[in-house]
Short mmCIF file of C-alpha atoms in Angstrom, two decimals:
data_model
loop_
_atom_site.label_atom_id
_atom_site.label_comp_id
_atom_site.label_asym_id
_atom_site.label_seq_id
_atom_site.Cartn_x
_atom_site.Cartn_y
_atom_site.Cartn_z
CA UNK A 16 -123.59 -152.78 -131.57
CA UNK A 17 -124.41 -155.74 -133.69
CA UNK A 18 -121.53 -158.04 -134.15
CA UNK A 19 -122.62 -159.31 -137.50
CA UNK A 20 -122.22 -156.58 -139.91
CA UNK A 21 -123.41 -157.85 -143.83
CA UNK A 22 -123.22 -154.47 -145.46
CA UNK A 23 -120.83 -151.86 -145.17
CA UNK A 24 -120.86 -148.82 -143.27
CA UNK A 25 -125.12 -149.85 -143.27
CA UNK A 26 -127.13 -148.66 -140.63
CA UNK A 27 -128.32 -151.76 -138.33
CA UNK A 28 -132.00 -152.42 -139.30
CA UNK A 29 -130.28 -153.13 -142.67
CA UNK A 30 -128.54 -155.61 -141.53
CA UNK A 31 -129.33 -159.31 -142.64
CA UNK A 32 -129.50 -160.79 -138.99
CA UNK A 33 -131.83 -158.00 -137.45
CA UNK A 34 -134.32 -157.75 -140.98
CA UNK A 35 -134.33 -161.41 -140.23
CA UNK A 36 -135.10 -161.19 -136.76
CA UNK A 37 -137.92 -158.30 -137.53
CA UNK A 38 -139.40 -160.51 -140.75
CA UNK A 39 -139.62 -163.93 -138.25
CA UNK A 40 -141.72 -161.60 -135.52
CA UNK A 41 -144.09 -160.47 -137.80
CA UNK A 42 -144.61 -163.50 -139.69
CA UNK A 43 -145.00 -165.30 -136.66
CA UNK A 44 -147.36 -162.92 -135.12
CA UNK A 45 -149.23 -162.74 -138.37
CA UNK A 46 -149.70 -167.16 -138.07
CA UNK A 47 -150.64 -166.43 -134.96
CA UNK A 48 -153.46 -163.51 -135.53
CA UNK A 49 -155.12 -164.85 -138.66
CA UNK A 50 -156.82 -167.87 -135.66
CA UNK A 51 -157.76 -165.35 -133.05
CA UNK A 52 -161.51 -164.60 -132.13
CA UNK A 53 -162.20 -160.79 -132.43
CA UNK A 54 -160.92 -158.37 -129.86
CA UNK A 55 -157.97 -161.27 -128.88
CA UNK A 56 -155.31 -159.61 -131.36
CA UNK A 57 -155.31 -156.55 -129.58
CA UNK A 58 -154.80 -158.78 -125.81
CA UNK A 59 -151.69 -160.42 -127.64
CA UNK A 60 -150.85 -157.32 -128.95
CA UNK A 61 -150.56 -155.65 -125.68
CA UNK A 62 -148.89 -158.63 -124.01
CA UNK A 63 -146.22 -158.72 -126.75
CA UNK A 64 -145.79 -154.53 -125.72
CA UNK A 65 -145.61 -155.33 -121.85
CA UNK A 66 -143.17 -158.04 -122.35
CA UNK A 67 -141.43 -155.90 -124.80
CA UNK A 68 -141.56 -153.16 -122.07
CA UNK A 69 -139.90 -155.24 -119.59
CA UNK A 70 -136.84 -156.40 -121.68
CA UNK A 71 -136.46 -152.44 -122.30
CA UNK A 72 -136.34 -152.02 -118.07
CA UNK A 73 -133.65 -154.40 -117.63
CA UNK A 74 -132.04 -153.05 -120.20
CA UNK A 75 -132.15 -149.07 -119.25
CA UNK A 76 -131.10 -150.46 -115.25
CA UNK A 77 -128.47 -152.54 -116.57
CA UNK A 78 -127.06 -149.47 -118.30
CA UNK A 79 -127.80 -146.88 -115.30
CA UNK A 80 -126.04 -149.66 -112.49
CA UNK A 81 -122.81 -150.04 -114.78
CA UNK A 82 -122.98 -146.37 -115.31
CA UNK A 83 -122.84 -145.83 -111.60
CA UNK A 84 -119.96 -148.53 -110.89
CA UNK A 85 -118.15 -146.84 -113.25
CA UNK A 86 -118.21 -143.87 -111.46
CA UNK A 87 -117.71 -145.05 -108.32
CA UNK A 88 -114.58 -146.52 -109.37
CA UNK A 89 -113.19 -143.05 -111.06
CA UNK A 90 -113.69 -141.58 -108.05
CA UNK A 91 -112.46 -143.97 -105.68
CA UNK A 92 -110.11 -142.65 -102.72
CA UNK A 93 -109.12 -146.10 -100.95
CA UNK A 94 -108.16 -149.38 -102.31
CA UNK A 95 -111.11 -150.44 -100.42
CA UNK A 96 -113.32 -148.62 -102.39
CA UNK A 97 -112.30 -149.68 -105.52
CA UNK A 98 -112.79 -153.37 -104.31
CA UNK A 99 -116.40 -152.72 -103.30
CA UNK A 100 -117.10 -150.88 -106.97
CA UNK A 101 -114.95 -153.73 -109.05
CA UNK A 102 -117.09 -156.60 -107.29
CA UNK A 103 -120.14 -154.97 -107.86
CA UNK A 104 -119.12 -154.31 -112.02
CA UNK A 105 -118.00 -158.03 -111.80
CA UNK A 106 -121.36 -159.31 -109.96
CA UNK A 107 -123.43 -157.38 -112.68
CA UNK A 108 -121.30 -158.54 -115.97
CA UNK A 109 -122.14 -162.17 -114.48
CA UNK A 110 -126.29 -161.06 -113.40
CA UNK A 111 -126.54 -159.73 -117.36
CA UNK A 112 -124.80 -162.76 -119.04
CA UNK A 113 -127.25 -165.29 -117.36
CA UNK A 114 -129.91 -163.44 -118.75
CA UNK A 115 -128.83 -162.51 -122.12
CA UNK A 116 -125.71 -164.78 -122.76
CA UNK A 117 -124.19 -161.17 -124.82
CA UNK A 118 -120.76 -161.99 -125.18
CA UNK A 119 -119.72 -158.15 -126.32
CA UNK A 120 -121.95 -156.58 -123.81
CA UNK A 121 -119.97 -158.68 -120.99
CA UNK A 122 -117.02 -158.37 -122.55
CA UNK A 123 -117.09 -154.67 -123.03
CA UNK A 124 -117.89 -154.22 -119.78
CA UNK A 125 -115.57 -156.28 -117.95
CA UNK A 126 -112.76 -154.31 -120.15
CA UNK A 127 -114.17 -150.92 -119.14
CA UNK A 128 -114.37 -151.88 -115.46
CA UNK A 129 -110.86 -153.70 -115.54
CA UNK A 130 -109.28 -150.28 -117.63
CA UNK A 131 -110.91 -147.77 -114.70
CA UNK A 132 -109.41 -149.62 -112.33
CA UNK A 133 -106.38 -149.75 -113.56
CA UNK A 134 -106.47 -145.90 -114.39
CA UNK A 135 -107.56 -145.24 -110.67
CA UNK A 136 -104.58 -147.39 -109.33
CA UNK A 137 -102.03 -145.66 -111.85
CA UNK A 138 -103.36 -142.21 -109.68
CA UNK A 139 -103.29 -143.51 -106.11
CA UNK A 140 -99.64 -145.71 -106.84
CA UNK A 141 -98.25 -142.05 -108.07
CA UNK A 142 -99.77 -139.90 -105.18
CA UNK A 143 -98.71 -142.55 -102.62
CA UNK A 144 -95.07 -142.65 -104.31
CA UNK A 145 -95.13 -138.76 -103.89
CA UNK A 146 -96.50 -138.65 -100.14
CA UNK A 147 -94.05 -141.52 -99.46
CA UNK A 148 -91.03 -139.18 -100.68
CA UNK A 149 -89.90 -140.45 -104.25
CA UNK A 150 -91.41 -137.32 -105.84
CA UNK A 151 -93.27 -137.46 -109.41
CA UNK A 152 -92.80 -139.32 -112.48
CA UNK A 153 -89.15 -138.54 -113.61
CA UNK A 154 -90.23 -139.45 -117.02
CA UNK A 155 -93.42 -139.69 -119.13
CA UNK A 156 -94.61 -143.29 -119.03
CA UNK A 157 -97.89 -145.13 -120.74
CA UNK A 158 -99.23 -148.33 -118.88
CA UNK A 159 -100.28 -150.76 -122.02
CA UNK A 160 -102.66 -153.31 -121.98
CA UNK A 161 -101.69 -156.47 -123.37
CA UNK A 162 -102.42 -160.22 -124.58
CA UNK A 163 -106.40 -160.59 -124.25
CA UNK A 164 -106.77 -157.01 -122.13
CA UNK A 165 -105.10 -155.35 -125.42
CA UNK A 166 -107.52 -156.79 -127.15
CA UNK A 167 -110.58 -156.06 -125.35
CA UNK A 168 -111.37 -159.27 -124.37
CA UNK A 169 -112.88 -158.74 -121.04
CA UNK A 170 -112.84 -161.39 -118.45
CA UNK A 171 -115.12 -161.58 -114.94
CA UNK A 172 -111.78 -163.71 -114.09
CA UNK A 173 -110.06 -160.66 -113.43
CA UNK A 174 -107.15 -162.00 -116.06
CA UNK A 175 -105.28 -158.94 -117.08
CA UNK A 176 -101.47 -158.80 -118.91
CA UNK A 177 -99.60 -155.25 -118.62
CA UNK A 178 -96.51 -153.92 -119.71
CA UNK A 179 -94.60 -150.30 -118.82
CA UNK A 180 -92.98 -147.87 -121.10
CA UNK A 181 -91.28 -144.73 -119.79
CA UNK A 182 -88.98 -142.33 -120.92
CA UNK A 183 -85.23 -142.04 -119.93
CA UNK A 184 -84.61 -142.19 -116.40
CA UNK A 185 -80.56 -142.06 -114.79
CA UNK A 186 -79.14 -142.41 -111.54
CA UNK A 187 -81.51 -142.93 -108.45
CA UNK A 188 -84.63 -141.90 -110.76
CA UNK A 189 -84.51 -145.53 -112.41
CA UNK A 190 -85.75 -147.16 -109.28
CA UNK A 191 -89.01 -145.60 -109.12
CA UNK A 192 -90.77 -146.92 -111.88
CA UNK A 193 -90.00 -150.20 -110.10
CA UNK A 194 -91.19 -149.22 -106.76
CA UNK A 195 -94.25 -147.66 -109.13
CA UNK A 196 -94.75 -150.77 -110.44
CA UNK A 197 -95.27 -153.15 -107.74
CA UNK A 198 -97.69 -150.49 -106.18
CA UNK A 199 -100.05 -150.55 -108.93
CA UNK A 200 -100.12 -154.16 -109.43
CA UNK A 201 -100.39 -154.42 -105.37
CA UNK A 202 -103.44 -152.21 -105.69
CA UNK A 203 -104.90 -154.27 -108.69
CA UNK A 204 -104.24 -157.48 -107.27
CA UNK A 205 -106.29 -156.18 -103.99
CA UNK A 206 -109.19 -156.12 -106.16
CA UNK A 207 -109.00 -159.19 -107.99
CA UNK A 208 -107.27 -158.03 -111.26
CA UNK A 209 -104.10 -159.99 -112.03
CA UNK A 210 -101.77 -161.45 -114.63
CA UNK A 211 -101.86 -165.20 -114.86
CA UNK A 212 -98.86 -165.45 -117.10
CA UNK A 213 -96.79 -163.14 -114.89
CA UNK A 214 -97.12 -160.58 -117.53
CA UNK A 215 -96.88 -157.43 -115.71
CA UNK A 216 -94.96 -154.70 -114.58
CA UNK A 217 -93.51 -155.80 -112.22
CA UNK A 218 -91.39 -157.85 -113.69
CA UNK A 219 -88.28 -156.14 -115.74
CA UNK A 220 -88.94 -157.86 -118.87
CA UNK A 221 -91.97 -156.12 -119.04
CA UNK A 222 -90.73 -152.51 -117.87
CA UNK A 223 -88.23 -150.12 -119.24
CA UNK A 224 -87.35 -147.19 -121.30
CA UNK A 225 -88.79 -146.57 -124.87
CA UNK A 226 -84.89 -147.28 -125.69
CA UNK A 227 -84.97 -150.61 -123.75
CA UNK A 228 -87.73 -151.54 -125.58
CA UNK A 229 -86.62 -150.58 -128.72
CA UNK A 230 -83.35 -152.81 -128.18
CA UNK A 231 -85.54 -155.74 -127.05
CA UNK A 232 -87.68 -155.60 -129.95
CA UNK A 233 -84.99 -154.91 -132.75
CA UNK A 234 -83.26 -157.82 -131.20
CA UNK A 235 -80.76 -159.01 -133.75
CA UNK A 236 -82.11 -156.88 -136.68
CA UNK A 237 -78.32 -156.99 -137.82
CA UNK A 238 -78.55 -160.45 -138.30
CA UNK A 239 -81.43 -163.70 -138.93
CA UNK A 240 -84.32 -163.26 -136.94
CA UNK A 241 -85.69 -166.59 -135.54
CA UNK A 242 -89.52 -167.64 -136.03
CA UNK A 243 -89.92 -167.34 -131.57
CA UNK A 244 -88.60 -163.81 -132.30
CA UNK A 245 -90.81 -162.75 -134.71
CA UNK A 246 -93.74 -164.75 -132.77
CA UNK A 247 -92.69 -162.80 -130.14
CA UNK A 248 -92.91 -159.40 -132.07
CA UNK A 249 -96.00 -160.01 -133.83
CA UNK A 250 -97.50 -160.29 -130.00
CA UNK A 251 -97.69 -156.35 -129.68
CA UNK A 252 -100.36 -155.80 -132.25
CA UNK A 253 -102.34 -156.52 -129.82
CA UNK A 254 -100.71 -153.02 -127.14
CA UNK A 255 -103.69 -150.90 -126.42
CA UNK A 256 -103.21 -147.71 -124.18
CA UNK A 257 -104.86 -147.80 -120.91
CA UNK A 258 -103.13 -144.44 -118.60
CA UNK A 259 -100.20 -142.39 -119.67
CA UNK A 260 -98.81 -140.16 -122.02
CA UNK A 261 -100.12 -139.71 -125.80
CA UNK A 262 -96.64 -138.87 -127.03
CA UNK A 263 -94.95 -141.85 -125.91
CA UNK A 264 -97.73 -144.05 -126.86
CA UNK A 265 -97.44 -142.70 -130.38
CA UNK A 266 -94.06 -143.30 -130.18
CA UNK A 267 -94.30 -146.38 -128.73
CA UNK A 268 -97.01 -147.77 -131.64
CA UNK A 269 -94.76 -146.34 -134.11
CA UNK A 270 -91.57 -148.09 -133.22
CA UNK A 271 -93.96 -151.75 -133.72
CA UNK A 272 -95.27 -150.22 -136.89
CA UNK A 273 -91.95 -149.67 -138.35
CA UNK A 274 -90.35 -153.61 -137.21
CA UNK A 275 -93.51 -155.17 -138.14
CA UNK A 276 -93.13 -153.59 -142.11
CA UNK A 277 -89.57 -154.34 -142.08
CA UNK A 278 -89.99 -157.51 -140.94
CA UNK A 279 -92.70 -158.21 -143.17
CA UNK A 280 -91.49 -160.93 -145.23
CA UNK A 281 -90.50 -163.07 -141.98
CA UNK A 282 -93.58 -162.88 -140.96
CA UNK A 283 -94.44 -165.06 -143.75
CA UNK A 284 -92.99 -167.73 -141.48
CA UNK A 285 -95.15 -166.93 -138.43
CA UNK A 286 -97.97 -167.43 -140.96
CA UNK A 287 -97.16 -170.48 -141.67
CA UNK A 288 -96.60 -171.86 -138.19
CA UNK A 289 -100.24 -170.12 -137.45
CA UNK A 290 -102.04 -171.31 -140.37
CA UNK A 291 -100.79 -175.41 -139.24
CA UNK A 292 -101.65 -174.74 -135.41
CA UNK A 293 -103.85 -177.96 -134.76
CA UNK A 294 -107.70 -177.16 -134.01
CA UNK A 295 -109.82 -178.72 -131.90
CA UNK A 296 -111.41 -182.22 -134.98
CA UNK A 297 -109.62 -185.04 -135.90
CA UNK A 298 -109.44 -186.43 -139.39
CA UNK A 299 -113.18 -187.86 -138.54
CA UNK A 300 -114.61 -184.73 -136.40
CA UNK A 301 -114.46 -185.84 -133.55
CA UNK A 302 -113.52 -183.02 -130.68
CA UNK A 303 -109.38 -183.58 -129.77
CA UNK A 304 -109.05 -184.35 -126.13
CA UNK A 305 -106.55 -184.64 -123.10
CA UNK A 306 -105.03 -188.09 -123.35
CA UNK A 307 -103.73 -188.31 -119.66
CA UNK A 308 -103.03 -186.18 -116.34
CA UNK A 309 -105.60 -183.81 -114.63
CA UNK A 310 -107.68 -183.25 -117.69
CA UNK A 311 -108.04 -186.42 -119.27
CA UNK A 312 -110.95 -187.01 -121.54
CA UNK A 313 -111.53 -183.13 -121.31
CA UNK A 314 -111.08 -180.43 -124.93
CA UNK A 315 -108.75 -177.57 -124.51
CA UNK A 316 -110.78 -174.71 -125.83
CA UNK A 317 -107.71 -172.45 -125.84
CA UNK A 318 -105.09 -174.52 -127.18
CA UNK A 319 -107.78 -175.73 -130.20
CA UNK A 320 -110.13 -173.13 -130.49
CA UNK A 321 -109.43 -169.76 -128.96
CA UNK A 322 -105.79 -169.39 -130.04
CA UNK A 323 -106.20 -170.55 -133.45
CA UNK A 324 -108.83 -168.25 -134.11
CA UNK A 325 -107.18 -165.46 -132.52
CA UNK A 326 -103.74 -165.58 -134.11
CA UNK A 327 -104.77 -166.40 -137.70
CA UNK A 328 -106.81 -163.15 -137.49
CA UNK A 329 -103.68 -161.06 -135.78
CA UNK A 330 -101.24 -162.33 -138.77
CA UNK A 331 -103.79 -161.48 -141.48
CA UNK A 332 -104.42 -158.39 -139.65
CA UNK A 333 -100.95 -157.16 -139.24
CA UNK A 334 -100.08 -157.91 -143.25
CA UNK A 335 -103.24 -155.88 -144.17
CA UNK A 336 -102.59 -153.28 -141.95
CA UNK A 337 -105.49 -153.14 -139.87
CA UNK A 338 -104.66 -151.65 -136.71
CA UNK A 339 -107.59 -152.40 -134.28
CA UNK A 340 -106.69 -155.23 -131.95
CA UNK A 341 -109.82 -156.53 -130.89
CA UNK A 342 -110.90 -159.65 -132.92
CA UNK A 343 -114.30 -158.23 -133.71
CA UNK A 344 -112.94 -155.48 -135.19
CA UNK A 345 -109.65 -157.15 -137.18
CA UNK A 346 -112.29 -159.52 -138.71
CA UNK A 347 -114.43 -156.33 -139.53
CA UNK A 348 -111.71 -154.49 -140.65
CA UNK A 349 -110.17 -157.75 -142.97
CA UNK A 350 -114.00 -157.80 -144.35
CA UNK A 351 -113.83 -154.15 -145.14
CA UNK A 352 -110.50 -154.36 -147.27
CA UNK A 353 -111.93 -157.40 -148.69
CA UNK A 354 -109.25 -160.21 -147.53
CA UNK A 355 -112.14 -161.80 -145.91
CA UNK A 356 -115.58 -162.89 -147.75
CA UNK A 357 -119.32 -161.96 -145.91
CA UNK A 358 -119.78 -165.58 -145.36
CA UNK A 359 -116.82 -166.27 -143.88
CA UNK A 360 -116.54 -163.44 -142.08
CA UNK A 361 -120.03 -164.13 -140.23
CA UNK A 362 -118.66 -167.74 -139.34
CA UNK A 363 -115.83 -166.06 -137.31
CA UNK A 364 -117.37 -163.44 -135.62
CA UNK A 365 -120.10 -166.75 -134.57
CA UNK A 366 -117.35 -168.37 -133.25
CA UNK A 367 -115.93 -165.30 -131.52
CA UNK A 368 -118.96 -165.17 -129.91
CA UNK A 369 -119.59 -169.36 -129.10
CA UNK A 370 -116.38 -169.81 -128.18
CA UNK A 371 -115.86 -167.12 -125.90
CA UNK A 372 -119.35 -167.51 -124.50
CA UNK A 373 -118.25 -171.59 -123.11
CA UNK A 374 -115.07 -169.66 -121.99
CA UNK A 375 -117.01 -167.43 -119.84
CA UNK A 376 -119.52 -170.03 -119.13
CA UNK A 377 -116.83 -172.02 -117.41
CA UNK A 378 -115.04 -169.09 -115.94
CA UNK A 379 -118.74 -168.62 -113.86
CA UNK A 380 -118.94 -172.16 -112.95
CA UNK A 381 -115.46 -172.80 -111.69
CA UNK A 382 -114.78 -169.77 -110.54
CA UNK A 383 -111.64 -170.05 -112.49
CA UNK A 384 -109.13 -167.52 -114.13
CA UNK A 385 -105.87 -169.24 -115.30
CA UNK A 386 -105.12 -169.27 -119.05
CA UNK A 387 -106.26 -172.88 -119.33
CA UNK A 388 -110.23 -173.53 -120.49
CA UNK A 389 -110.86 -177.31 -120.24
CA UNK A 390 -114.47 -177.89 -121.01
CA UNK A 391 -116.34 -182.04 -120.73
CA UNK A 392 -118.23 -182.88 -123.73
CA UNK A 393 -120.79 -184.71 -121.58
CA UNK A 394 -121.67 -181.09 -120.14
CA UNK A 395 -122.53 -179.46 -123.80
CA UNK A 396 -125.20 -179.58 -124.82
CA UNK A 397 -125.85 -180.52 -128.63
CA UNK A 398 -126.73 -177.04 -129.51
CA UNK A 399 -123.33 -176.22 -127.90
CA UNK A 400 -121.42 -178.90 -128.89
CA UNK A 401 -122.45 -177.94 -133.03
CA UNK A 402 -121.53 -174.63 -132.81
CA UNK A 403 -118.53 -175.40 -131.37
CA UNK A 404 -117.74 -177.83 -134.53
CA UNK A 405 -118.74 -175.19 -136.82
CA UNK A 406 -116.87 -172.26 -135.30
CA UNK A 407 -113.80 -174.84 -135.67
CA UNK A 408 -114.51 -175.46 -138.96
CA UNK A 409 -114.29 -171.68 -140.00
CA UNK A 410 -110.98 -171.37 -138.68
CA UNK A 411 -109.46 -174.50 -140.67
CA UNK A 412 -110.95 -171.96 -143.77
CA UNK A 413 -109.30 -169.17 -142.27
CA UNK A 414 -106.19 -171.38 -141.87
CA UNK A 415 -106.59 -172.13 -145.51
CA UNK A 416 -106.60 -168.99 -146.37
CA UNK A 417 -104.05 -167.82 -144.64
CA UNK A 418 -101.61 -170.27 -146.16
CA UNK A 419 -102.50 -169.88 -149.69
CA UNK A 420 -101.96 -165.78 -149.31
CA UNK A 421 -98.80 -165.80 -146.82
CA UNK A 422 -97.15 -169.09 -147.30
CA UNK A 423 -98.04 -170.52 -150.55
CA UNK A 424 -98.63 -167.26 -152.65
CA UNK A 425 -94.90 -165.46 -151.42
#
């Protein structure tokens, strides 16, 4: 899947990046051909096949070894297993981004692997739970991805929010979904999967009954709702399913659809508060970085680059009703309904792709996997250091846009 689409709902070799692509090869090979001695064209020609050959091997045992990790974790009976299969998926995302540097492929990936896992620890926490004497589920429940995991964001960091919803439970039948809870995230944990917020499960504020949640959310709909509330609302556009039941997910999506249109106008606030979040250039363009303590001299790529990016697309997304939550597919899906210009639109999903490419980059090389991404400018490389400028750049126009529609406009 191309990340660049130009026209709508066209197929991909009409796309302006890959026509481009084609049209370089062949004028390039064309330069190249019109000073070759008779017989040599056909030499090149079959070197440019061979090499072309190879790229298509890597490529077909890339997808057959992912294939089979993903099946080895769906049908993984031990914890140890899983382990073994969720290194391997991890070992291979890393293998295929040092040779390609695909951001989506890795990403995609890392997601998949990260949501069988989780499935496959959902099973064995509930059949343990069972053998161990608490019985079943009392309840239907759905175990949500959230934060980055919601929105498909893969990491080889293992990073990884969850929340719980599950239906009414009473009497003794409340505990288990806590006991359920701490088994799944012991399991995940095991295997290198964890929440570096704390947002998970196993905590109560991020557990309880569609009811509870309703209450927590509503908040005090009877009376003002603060900006941090509404910040804190806007937050579960990004809820994607991972294991459960359909019927309280649906329920579950619905209750956020409903508070997010009657909230609608406070969001305007949120907007504003989004679209004046400080990126990563000065008044002169220079990079912003650390002033003192451990990362002195050093740029926060999430605080000035990655969140910026990321929650100016959410708000716009959630006022235009587009209901995907990955940021690929908001900024498609603002494109599509026209809130967002081709241009434009290209710029973002470029600096999707840059600046989640130095996240992962320094994820690798530090082995790292808090929610902090401090990179030194004296390890970019120019190449690196413009498109990180650029992608900046696009979001101060997204910011501008935002503001003008949501702030300045209502």
């Amino acid at each position: 899947m191309s990340m660049f689409p130009v026209n709508k709902g066209g197929d991909i070799l009409a796309w302006r990046d890959t026509v481009e692509l084609v049209d370089g090869v062949k004028r390039k090979l064309s330069e190249k051909m019109a000073y070759l001695l008779d017989g040599d064209e056909l030499v090149l020609l079959q070197d440019l096949q061979g090499r072309i050959e190879e790229e298509m091997a890597v490529e077909y045992r890339f997808a057959e070894d992912a294939g089979q990790v993903l099946a080895a974790l769906e049908t993984a009976g031990t914890v140890d297993e899983m382990v073994a299969a969720y290194r391997h998926g991890r070992q291979l995302s890393t293998d295929y981004f040092d040779r390609r540097g695909s951001v989506l492929v890795v990403q995609s990936l890392c997601i998949r692997l990260q949501d069988r896992l989780t499935c496959r620890a959902v099973l064995l926490a509930s059949e343990w739970m069972e053998r161990s004497g608490f019985g079943p589920p009392p309840a239907p429940y759905c175990w949500f991805a959230f934060g980055g995991a919601g929105r498909e964001e893969g990491t080889v960091a293992g990073n990884f929010n969850a929340l719980l919803v599950h239906g009414e439970v009473h009497g003794e039948s409340a505990a288990y979904f806590a006991g359920f809870s701490l088994r799944v995230n012991a399991i995940l944990e095991n295997c290198g999967v964890k929440s570096a917020g704390g947002i998970t499960p196993v905590h109560p504020s991020w557990r309880g009954s569609i009811n509870e949640w309703r209450t927590r959310l509503i908040g005090g709909a009877a009376g003002e709702k603060t900006q941090e509330d509404l910040s804190f609302l806007v937050r579960f556009a990004d809820l994607r399913l991972v294991s459960g039941d359909s019927t309280l997910c649906g329920e579950m999506i619905n209750l956020i659809r409903s508070l997010f249109e009657f909230n609608r106008r406070g969001f305007d606030e949120v907007a504003r508060v989004t679209a004046e979040m400080a990126t990563g250039l000065d008044f002169f363009g220079r990079l912003r970085l650390e002033k003192g303590g451990e990362h002195r001299g050093e740029f926060n790529l999430g605080q000035y680059a990655l969140n910026p990016l990321m929650e100016n697309i959410r708000i716009m997304a959630v006022r235009a009703d587009v209901p995907l939550t990955a940021n690929v597919g908001r900024i498609k899906g603002l494109l599509e309904k026209g809130h967002l210009g081709v241009d434009l639109s290209q710029r973002l999903l470029r600096a999707c792709h840059d600046f989640t490419s130095l996240k992962l980059r320094s994820e690798m090389r530090h082995n790292s996997g808090g929610e902090g991404v401090f990179l030194k400018p004296e390890e970019l490389d120019d190449c690196e250091m413009d498109s990180l400028k650029e992608g900046m750049e696009a979001v101060v126009n997204l910011q501008r846009i935002v503001y003008q529609r949501f702030v300045v406009s209502s």
